[in-house]
Tab-separated table of C-alpha atoms and ligand atoms in Angstrom:
chain	number	residue	atom	x	y	z
A	1	MET	CA	63.026	115.876	82.793
A	2	VAL	CA	60.935	114.647	85.731
A	3	GLU	CA	63.304	115.502	88.551
A	4	GLU	CA	64.814	118.729	87.289
A	5	GLU	CA	62.811	120.370	84.512
A	6	TRP	CA	59.448	119.460	86.000
A	7	GLY	CA	60.309	118.848	89.678
A	8	GLU	CA	62.514	121.902	90.166
A	9	GLY	CA	61.891	124.130	87.157
A	10	LEU	CA	58.079	123.938	87.133
A	11	ILE	CA	56.571	126.480	84.739
A	12	ARG	CA	59.955	128.177	84.275
A	13	SER	CA	60.858	125.231	82.064
A	14	TRP	CA	58.472	126.359	79.330
A	15	ASN	CA	61.150	128.965	78.613
A	16	GLN	CA	64.331	127.727	80.244
A	17	ALA	CA	64.173	124.077	79.205
A	18	GLY	CA	62.779	124.864	75.770
A	19	TRP	CA	59.393	123.210	76.319
A	20	TYR	CA	57.526	125.949	74.483
A	21	VAL	CA	59.519	125.458	71.313
A	22	ALA	CA	59.660	121.646	71.612
A	23	PRO	CA	57.071	120.936	68.855
A	24	ALA	CA	59.104	122.915	66.329
A	25	ARG	CA	62.487	121.698	67.595
A	26	ILE	CA	61.491	118.041	67.449
A	27	GLY	CA	59.742	118.576	64.110
A	28	ALA	CA	63.021	119.891	62.714
A	29	LYS	CA	64.828	116.775	63.982
A	30	LEU	CA	62.261	114.575	62.275
A	31	CYS	CA	62.320	116.280	58.895
A	32	PRO	CA	65.301	114.333	57.443
A	33	LEU	CA	63.232	111.157	57.915
A	34	LEU	CA	60.362	112.729	55.988
A	35	GLY	CA	62.298	114.412	53.217
A	36	ALA	CA	60.777	117.720	54.329
A	37	LYS	CA	61.997	121.158	55.421
A	38	PRO	CA	62.193	121.992	59.150
A	39	HIS	CA	59.485	124.659	58.957
A	40	GLU	CA	57.048	122.217	57.311
A	41	VAL	CA	56.853	119.812	60.273
A	42	THR	CA	55.606	119.968	63.847
A	43	ILE	CA	54.913	117.457	66.599
A	44	THR	CA	51.531	117.484	68.290
A	45	GLU	CA	48.561	115.409	69.436
A	46	SER	CA	47.548	112.178	67.676
A	47	ILE	CA	47.141	110.997	64.096
A	48	SER	CA	43.341	111.041	64.225
A	49	ILE	CA	43.218	114.582	65.600
A	50	ASN	CA	45.743	115.834	63.074
A	51	LEU	CA	43.943	114.062	60.266
A	52	PHE	CA	40.783	115.887	61.279
A	53	LYS	CA	42.621	119.211	61.241
A	54	LEU	CA	44.229	118.548	57.861
A	55	LEU	CA	41.097	117.261	56.145
A	56	VAL	CA	39.159	120.349	57.158
A	57	THR	CA	42.111	122.576	56.242
A	58	ALA	CA	42.376	120.992	52.789
A	59	ALA	CA	38.606	121.110	52.210
A	60	ARG	CA	38.611	124.809	53.124
A	61	LEU	CA	41.230	125.370	50.425
A	62	ARG	CA	38.863	123.832	47.835
A	63	PRO	CA	35.495	125.289	48.946
A	64	SER	CA	33.552	124.671	45.752
A	65	ARG	CA	34.316	120.929	45.625
A	66	LYS	CA	31.932	118.544	47.305
A	67	THR	CA	33.665	115.148	47.526
A	68	ILE	CA	36.290	113.664	49.837
A	69	ILE	CA	37.819	110.475	48.495
A	70	ALA	CA	39.244	107.987	50.967
A	71	GLU	CA	40.635	104.490	50.978
A	72	HIS	CA	38.327	101.543	51.426
A	73	GLY	CA	40.111	99.257	53.918
A	74	ASN	CA	42.269	101.988	55.428
A	75	PHE	CA	42.865	101.990	59.177
A	76	PRO	CA	39.328	102.448	60.561
A	77	SER	CA	40.086	105.566	62.610
A	78	ASP	CA	40.979	107.440	59.420
A	79	ASN	CA	37.701	106.563	57.760
A	80	HIS	CA	35.698	107.386	60.883
A	81	ILE	CA	37.282	110.839	60.807
A	82	VAL	CA	36.611	111.202	57.064
A	83	GLU	CA	32.919	110.443	57.613
A	84	SER	CA	32.655	112.947	60.426
A	85	VAL	CA	34.423	115.684	58.445
A	86	ALA	CA	32.118	115.043	55.496
A	87	ARG	CA	29.063	115.301	57.760
A	88	LEU	CA	30.373	118.440	59.401
A	89	LEU	CA	31.139	120.233	56.132
A	90	GLY	CA	28.210	118.880	54.095
A	91	LEU	CA	30.498	116.927	51.744
A	92	LYS	CA	30.169	113.473	50.252
A	93	ALA	CA	32.652	110.812	51.394
A	94	ARG	CA	33.502	108.248	48.747
A	95	PHE	CA	35.551	105.153	49.567
A	96	VAL	CA	37.509	103.273	46.901
A	97	PRO	CA	40.390	100.753	47.079
A	98	ALA	CA	43.775	102.443	47.493
A	99	GLY	CA	44.972	101.461	44.043
A	100	GLU	CA	41.941	103.155	42.466
A	101	ILE	CA	42.195	106.488	44.258
A	102	ALA	CA	44.261	108.233	41.581
A	103	ALA	CA	41.721	107.315	38.908
A	104	ALA	CA	38.734	108.177	41.102
A	105	ILE	CA	39.800	111.769	41.746
A	106	ASP	CA	37.789	114.144	39.589
A	107	VAL	CA	36.986	117.840	39.391
A	108	ASP	CA	34.487	117.551	42.251
A	109	THR	CA	37.164	116.118	44.594
A	110	GLY	CA	38.551	118.693	46.998
A	111	VAL	CA	40.650	116.307	49.045
A	112	ALA	CA	41.703	112.675	48.977
A	113	THR	CA	43.303	110.774	51.836
A	114	LEU	CA	45.072	107.442	52.005
A	115	SER	CA	47.804	105.552	53.774
A	116	HIS	CA	51.215	105.529	52.182
A	117	VAL	CA	51.785	102.006	53.607
A	118	ASN	CA	48.670	99.940	54.330
A	119	TYR	CA	48.391	98.736	57.921
A	120	ARG	CA	47.563	95.140	56.934
A	121	THR	CA	49.061	94.421	53.534
A	122	ALA	CA	52.060	96.799	53.857
A	123	GLU	CA	51.349	97.845	50.255
A	124	VAL	CA	53.180	101.070	49.453
A	125	GLN	CA	51.430	103.662	47.322
A	126	ASP	CA	53.382	105.628	44.745
A	127	MET	CA	53.256	109.013	46.457
A	128	THR	CA	54.596	110.940	43.472
A	129	ALA	CA	52.170	109.420	40.977
A	130	VAL	CA	49.044	109.674	43.171
A	131	THR	CA	49.917	113.241	44.138
A	132	ALA	CA	50.432	114.200	40.493
A	133	ALA	CA	47.072	112.630	39.559
A	134	ALA	CA	45.346	114.627	42.315
A	135	HIS	CA	47.036	117.859	41.328
A	136	ALA	CA	46.115	117.337	37.679
A	137	LYS	CA	42.463	117.502	38.797
A	138	GLY	CA	43.065	120.371	41.213
A	139	ALA	CA	42.615	118.192	44.338
A	140	LEU	CA	44.773	117.998	47.465
A	141	ILE	CA	46.038	114.888	49.243
A	142	VAL	CA	46.454	114.098	52.939
A	143	TRP	CA	48.821	111.144	53.446
A	144	ASP	CA	48.784	108.895	56.495
A	145	LEU	CA	52.388	107.937	57.217
A	146	ALA	CA	51.621	105.778	60.288
A	147	HIS	CA	53.435	102.763	58.816
A	148	SER	CA	55.992	104.748	56.841
A	149	THR	CA	57.886	107.207	59.042
A	150	GLY	CA	61.047	105.595	60.408
A	151	ALA	CA	60.533	102.541	58.207
A	152	VAL	CA	60.803	103.701	54.616
A	153	ASP	CA	62.707	106.417	52.827
A	154	LEU	CA	60.176	109.239	52.544
A	155	ARG	CA	60.629	112.191	50.165
A	156	LEU	CA	57.580	114.353	50.822
A	157	ASP	CA	58.917	117.483	49.147
A	158	GLU	CA	60.221	115.636	46.110
A	159	ALA	CA	56.813	113.943	45.718
A	160	ARG	CA	55.081	117.376	45.937
A	161	ALA	CA	52.976	116.069	48.860
A	162	ASP	CA	50.475	118.594	50.245
A	163	PHE	CA	49.753	117.352	53.765
A	164	ALA	CA	50.688	114.363	55.919
A	165	VAL	CA	50.317	112.921	59.406
A	166	GLY	CA	52.533	110.284	60.967
A	167	CYS	CA	52.960	108.244	64.095
A	168	GLY	CA	55.370	108.627	67.011
A	169	TYR	CA	54.761	105.268	68.659
A	170	LYS	CA	55.444	102.752	65.888
A	171	PHE	CA	58.759	102.747	64.020
A	172	LEU	CA	59.924	105.857	65.860
A	173	ASN	CA	59.633	104.116	69.247
A	174	GLY	CA	58.336	107.185	71.092
A	175	GLY	CA	56.362	105.138	73.602
A	176	PRO	CA	52.632	104.446	74.038
A	177	GLY	CA	50.575	107.408	72.877
A	178	ALA	CA	53.664	109.345	71.753
A	179	PRO	CA	52.731	112.531	69.880
A	180	SER	CA	52.300	112.341	66.137
A	181	HIS	CA	53.696	114.635	63.468
A	182	VAL	CA	52.076	116.940	60.943
A	183	PHE	CA	53.507	118.037	57.622
A	184	VAL	CA	52.224	120.974	55.588
A	185	ALA	CA	54.005	121.792	52.324
A	186	GLU	CA	55.671	125.189	52.360
A	187	ARG	CA	53.484	126.436	49.488
A	188	HIS	CA	50.326	125.966	51.609
A	189	LEU	CA	51.616	127.416	54.871
A	190	ASP	CA	50.369	130.970	54.299
A	191	PHE	CA	46.870	129.780	53.454
A	192	ILE	CA	46.025	127.109	56.030
A	193	ASP	CA	43.015	127.634	58.271
A	194	GLN	CA	42.765	124.657	60.613
A	195	PRO	CA	39.586	124.065	62.623
A	196	LEU	CA	40.914	123.360	66.142
A	197	THR	CA	41.812	126.919	66.985
A	198	GLY	CA	43.293	126.389	70.412
A	199	TRP	CA	45.608	128.850	72.047
A	200	PHE	CA	48.905	127.133	71.106
A	201	GLY	CA	48.184	127.850	67.439
A	202	HIS	CA	47.482	131.533	68.177
A	203	ALA	CA	50.008	134.132	67.027
A	204	GLU	CA	50.537	135.395	70.603
A	205	PRO	CA	48.917	133.006	73.098
A	206	PHE	CA	50.262	134.839	76.114
A	207	ARG	CA	48.572	138.126	75.222
A	208	PHE	CA	45.258	136.451	76.076
A	209	ASP	CA	43.361	138.339	73.397
A	210	ASP	CA	39.680	137.558	72.934
A	211	GLY	CA	39.943	136.910	69.205
A	212	TYR	CA	41.909	134.191	67.407
A	213	ARG	CA	44.812	135.347	65.273
A	214	ARG	CA	46.566	132.386	63.726
A	215	ALA	CA	50.285	131.865	64.227
A	216	GLU	CA	52.468	132.142	61.156
A	217	GLY	CA	53.522	128.938	59.482
A	218	ILE	CA	53.320	125.408	60.823
A	219	ARG	CA	52.751	126.544	64.442
A	220	HIS	CA	49.128	127.262	63.482
A	221	MET	CA	48.640	123.452	63.360
A	222	LEU	CA	49.061	123.292	67.156
A	223	CYS	CA	46.003	123.411	69.367
A	224	SER	CA	46.692	122.594	73.017
A	225	THR	CA	49.500	122.618	75.552
A	226	PRO	CA	52.079	120.021	74.453
A	227	GLN	CA	52.167	116.831	76.576
A	228	MET	CA	55.737	117.415	77.662
A	229	LEU	CA	56.511	114.036	79.254
A	230	SER	CA	55.547	112.280	76.020
A	231	MET	CA	57.359	114.874	73.956
A	232	ALA	CA	60.562	114.316	75.954
A	233	ALA	CA	60.408	110.538	75.511
A	234	PHE	CA	59.695	110.959	71.810
A	235	GLU	CA	62.609	113.350	71.324
A	236	LYS	CA	65.069	110.926	72.909
A	237	ALA	CA	63.730	108.039	70.840
A	238	LEU	CA	64.168	110.123	67.712
A	239	ASP	CA	67.796	110.819	68.588
A	240	ALA	CA	68.533	107.158	67.751
A	241	PHE	CA	67.928	108.057	64.090
A	242	ALA	CA	70.377	110.976	64.079
A	243	GLY	CA	72.746	110.653	61.148
A	244	VAL	CA	71.183	107.370	59.994
A	245	SER	CA	70.469	107.053	56.277
A	246	MET	CA	66.806	106.229	55.631
A	247	THR	CA	67.873	104.558	52.389
A	248	GLU	CA	69.847	102.088	54.514
A	249	VAL	CA	66.991	101.694	57.015
A	250	GLU	CA	64.596	100.893	54.182
A	251	ARG	CA	67.065	98.459	52.624
A	252	LYS	CA	67.555	96.586	55.910
A	253	GLY	CA	63.787	96.487	56.577
A	254	ARG	CA	63.161	95.095	53.122
A	255	ALA	CA	65.828	92.413	53.587
A	256	LEU	CA	64.241	91.407	56.918
A	257	GLY	CA	60.871	91.115	55.156
A	258	GLU	CA	62.383	89.074	52.298
A	259	LEU	CA	63.851	86.631	54.811
A	260	MET	CA	60.552	86.283	56.640
A	261	ILE	CA	58.693	85.569	53.395
A	262	GLU	CA	61.353	83.077	52.303
A	263	LEU	CA	61.008	81.252	55.619
A	264	TYR	CA	57.211	81.452	55.344
A	265	ASP	CA	57.420	79.628	51.992
A	266	GLU	CA	59.685	76.972	53.472
A	267	ARG	CA	58.021	76.415	56.802
A	268	LEU	CA	54.609	78.047	57.239
A	269	ALA	CA	52.736	77.922	53.929
A	270	ALA	CA	51.979	74.229	54.347
A	271	LEU	CA	50.681	74.749	57.878
A	272	GLY	CA	47.532	76.696	57.051
A	273	CYS	CA	49.144	80.146	57.114
A	274	GLY	CA	48.512	82.622	54.311
A	275	LEU	CA	50.688	85.570	53.329
A	276	ALA	CA	48.743	88.816	53.770
A	277	THR	CA	51.505	91.169	52.647
A	278	LEU	CA	52.859	91.737	49.180
A	279	ARG	CA	55.830	89.677	48.063
A	280	GLU	CA	57.282	92.343	45.834
A	281	GLY	CA	59.866	94.147	47.971
A	282	VAL	CA	59.646	97.583	46.383
A	283	ARG	CA	55.885	97.713	46.947
A	284	ARG	CA	56.046	96.421	50.521
A	285	GLY	CA	56.578	98.548	53.624
A	286	ASN	CA	58.167	97.330	56.784
A	287	HIS	CA	55.894	94.660	58.159
A	288	VAL	CA	54.940	91.150	57.166
A	289	SER	CA	51.513	89.714	57.978
A	290	PHE	CA	50.288	86.148	57.970
A	291	THR	CA	46.738	84.911	58.165
A	292	HIS	CA	45.740	81.844	60.159
A	293	ARG	CA	42.225	80.814	61.125
A	294	SER	CA	43.369	80.679	64.770
A	295	GLY	CA	45.557	83.752	64.385
A	296	TYR	CA	44.587	85.209	67.741
A	297	ALA	CA	45.515	82.034	69.642
A	298	VAL	CA	48.753	81.604	67.680
A	299	MET	CA	49.743	85.188	68.479
A	300	GLN	CA	48.954	84.694	72.160
A	301	ALA	CA	51.145	81.563	72.218
A	302	LEU	CA	53.927	83.466	70.436
A	303	ILE	CA	53.717	86.294	72.940
A	304	GLN	CA	54.149	83.699	75.705
A	305	ARG	CA	57.451	82.857	74.042
A	306	GLY	CA	58.564	86.461	73.828
A	307	VAL	CA	57.829	86.993	70.110
A	308	ILE	CA	55.525	89.974	70.214
A	309	GLY	CA	53.449	90.956	67.211
A	310	ASP	CA	49.991	92.435	66.642
A	311	PHE	CA	46.787	90.600	65.891
A	312	ARG	CA	44.433	92.414	63.537
A	313	ALA	CA	40.929	90.932	63.328
A	314	PRO	CA	39.688	88.763	61.831
A	315	ASP	CA	42.763	86.609	61.236
A	316	VAL	CA	45.923	88.679	60.622
A	317	MET	CA	49.172	88.259	62.579
A	318	ARG	CA	51.352	91.270	61.880
A	319	PHE	CA	55.091	91.567	62.535
A	320	GLY	CA	56.676	95.011	62.240
A	321	PHE	CA	60.474	95.289	62.106
A	322	GLY	CA	62.412	98.131	63.684
A	323	PRO	CA	65.320	97.986	61.239
A	324	LEU	CA	67.686	99.770	63.637
A	325	TYR	CA	67.643	96.872	66.083
A	326	VAL	CA	65.724	93.854	64.765
A	327	ARG	CA	68.264	91.259	63.574
A	328	PHE	CA	67.999	88.588	60.896
A	329	VAL	CA	68.287	85.916	63.582
A	330	ASP	CA	65.209	87.408	65.289
A	331	ILE	CA	63.209	86.739	62.113
A	332	TYR	CA	64.522	83.192	61.964
A	333	ASP	CA	63.634	82.600	65.619
A	334	ALA	CA	60.149	84.118	65.182
A	335	VAL	CA	59.338	81.861	62.222
A	336	SER	CA	60.680	78.824	64.121
A	337	ALA	CA	58.390	79.681	67.019
A	338	ILE	CA	55.334	80.081	64.734
A	339	ASN	CA	56.200	76.795	63.040
A	340	ASP	CA	56.529	75.039	66.375
A	341	ILE	CA	53.325	76.444	67.836
A	342	ILE	CA	51.206	75.498	64.833
A	343	GLU	CA	52.815	72.116	64.189
A	344	SER	CA	52.575	71.010	67.810
A	345	GLY	CA	49.079	72.464	68.236
A	346	ALA	CA	50.353	74.367	71.297
A	347	TYR	CA	48.167	77.345	70.374
A	348	LYS	CA	45.095	75.257	71.160
A	349	ASP	CA	46.076	75.485	74.839
A	350	GLU	CA	45.587	79.235	74.765
A	351	ALA	CA	42.402	80.521	76.379
A	352	VAL	CA	40.852	81.811	73.168
A	353	GLY	CA	37.403	82.392	74.584
A	354	GLU	CA	38.109	85.667	76.331
A	355	ARG	CA	39.880	88.106	74.024
A	356	GLN	CA	41.748	90.871	75.747
A	357	ALA	CA	40.609	94.418	75.026
A	358	VAL	CA	43.768	95.210	73.054
A	359	THR	CA	44.877	92.542	70.596
B	401	PLP	C1	47.291	103.846	59.652
B	401	PLP	C2	46.874	104.388	60.977
B	401	PLP	N1	46.163	105.546	61.030
B	401	PLP	C3	45.735	106.065	62.191
B	401	PLP	C4	46.010	105.443	63.397
B	401	PLP	C5	45.462	106.054	64.656
B	401	PLP	O1	46.434	106.743	65.328
B	401	PLP	P1	46.090	107.619	66.639
B	401	PLP	O2	45.773	106.645	67.728
B	401	PLP	O3	47.365	108.365	66.887
B	401	PLP	O4	44.958	108.505	66.327
B	401	PLP	C6	46.762	104.260	63.399
B	401	PLP	C7	47.068	103.596	64.677
B	401	PLP	O5	47.612	102.536	64.774
B	401	PLP	C8	47.183	103.708	62.165
B	401	PLP	O6	47.867	102.562	62.110
């Protein structure tokens, strides 16, 4: 990519190396993981940007309705975007706990948005049931699949999902800032009118017309020139999933989580750790989180030992499992290390005063 397609090919590679069609090509590769059709998925920009596009798109499809319902406690970026979209369109944003969204949707709700798997608790929402509840009231749903794609067995079409965004840099291993993915159900494709009308979503960008004419289908969801180096890394990472059954991936991830919770009960519960994820396997996505009052310091000490998880303020230590390569022995070793660090008090040696910018 760097030496030949970029170094030698330069702009010729937009045609010759298939850069121009990369968003659609990679989207088609991803669709088996989403349970979607190839023409319903494209790869572009970030989750937050795509969420913005989809929320406005959905609200424009329900112009007489004045409320957006979102999840209290969702990943903050999502709710920041919801508030901005509401302000921009003169709508009311209403936040309720995820489990209450289906019941909260009423005839004034144009669009609801929530995470399929919660970023802290790993709680999985019943996509089919929530979608059906929204549709019964005439509302549309935008799903955030950040903690779902590549981790659980998604069936977007079967669930009658309307819209979704997902992440390239978590379970899909696309690298830092890897492009995200956008899903629009086939039945909406002819009617979408997304707000970021950049030239890559134009029907014929290289005619350089003054006016915007939207591209047919999912390509209208594009805005800017694709970041090709990130796209190339993401495509290769995705190839690792080729031919892999997501049912098996989900099963392995769940078994890894079960083991971690079992070991938590045996070794960590008595040490001041709490379990922040659900126990019930079928309602839990692919990460396990523990709370500890010195969670930041414990995580820093773990990282020193090569066990690398996330810290989510105020006190959550989160461990995500890539089921394709994380082994059961890795879980055992991670819990042993947490046990050791807390029991010995080694975490107290960590310089907790100065938190790094990224935790
Ligand atoms: C659930 C969820 N939504 C949105 C985001 C934000 O993603 P992006 O940085 O691609 O906008 C994240 C990032 O971790 C996330 O976990």
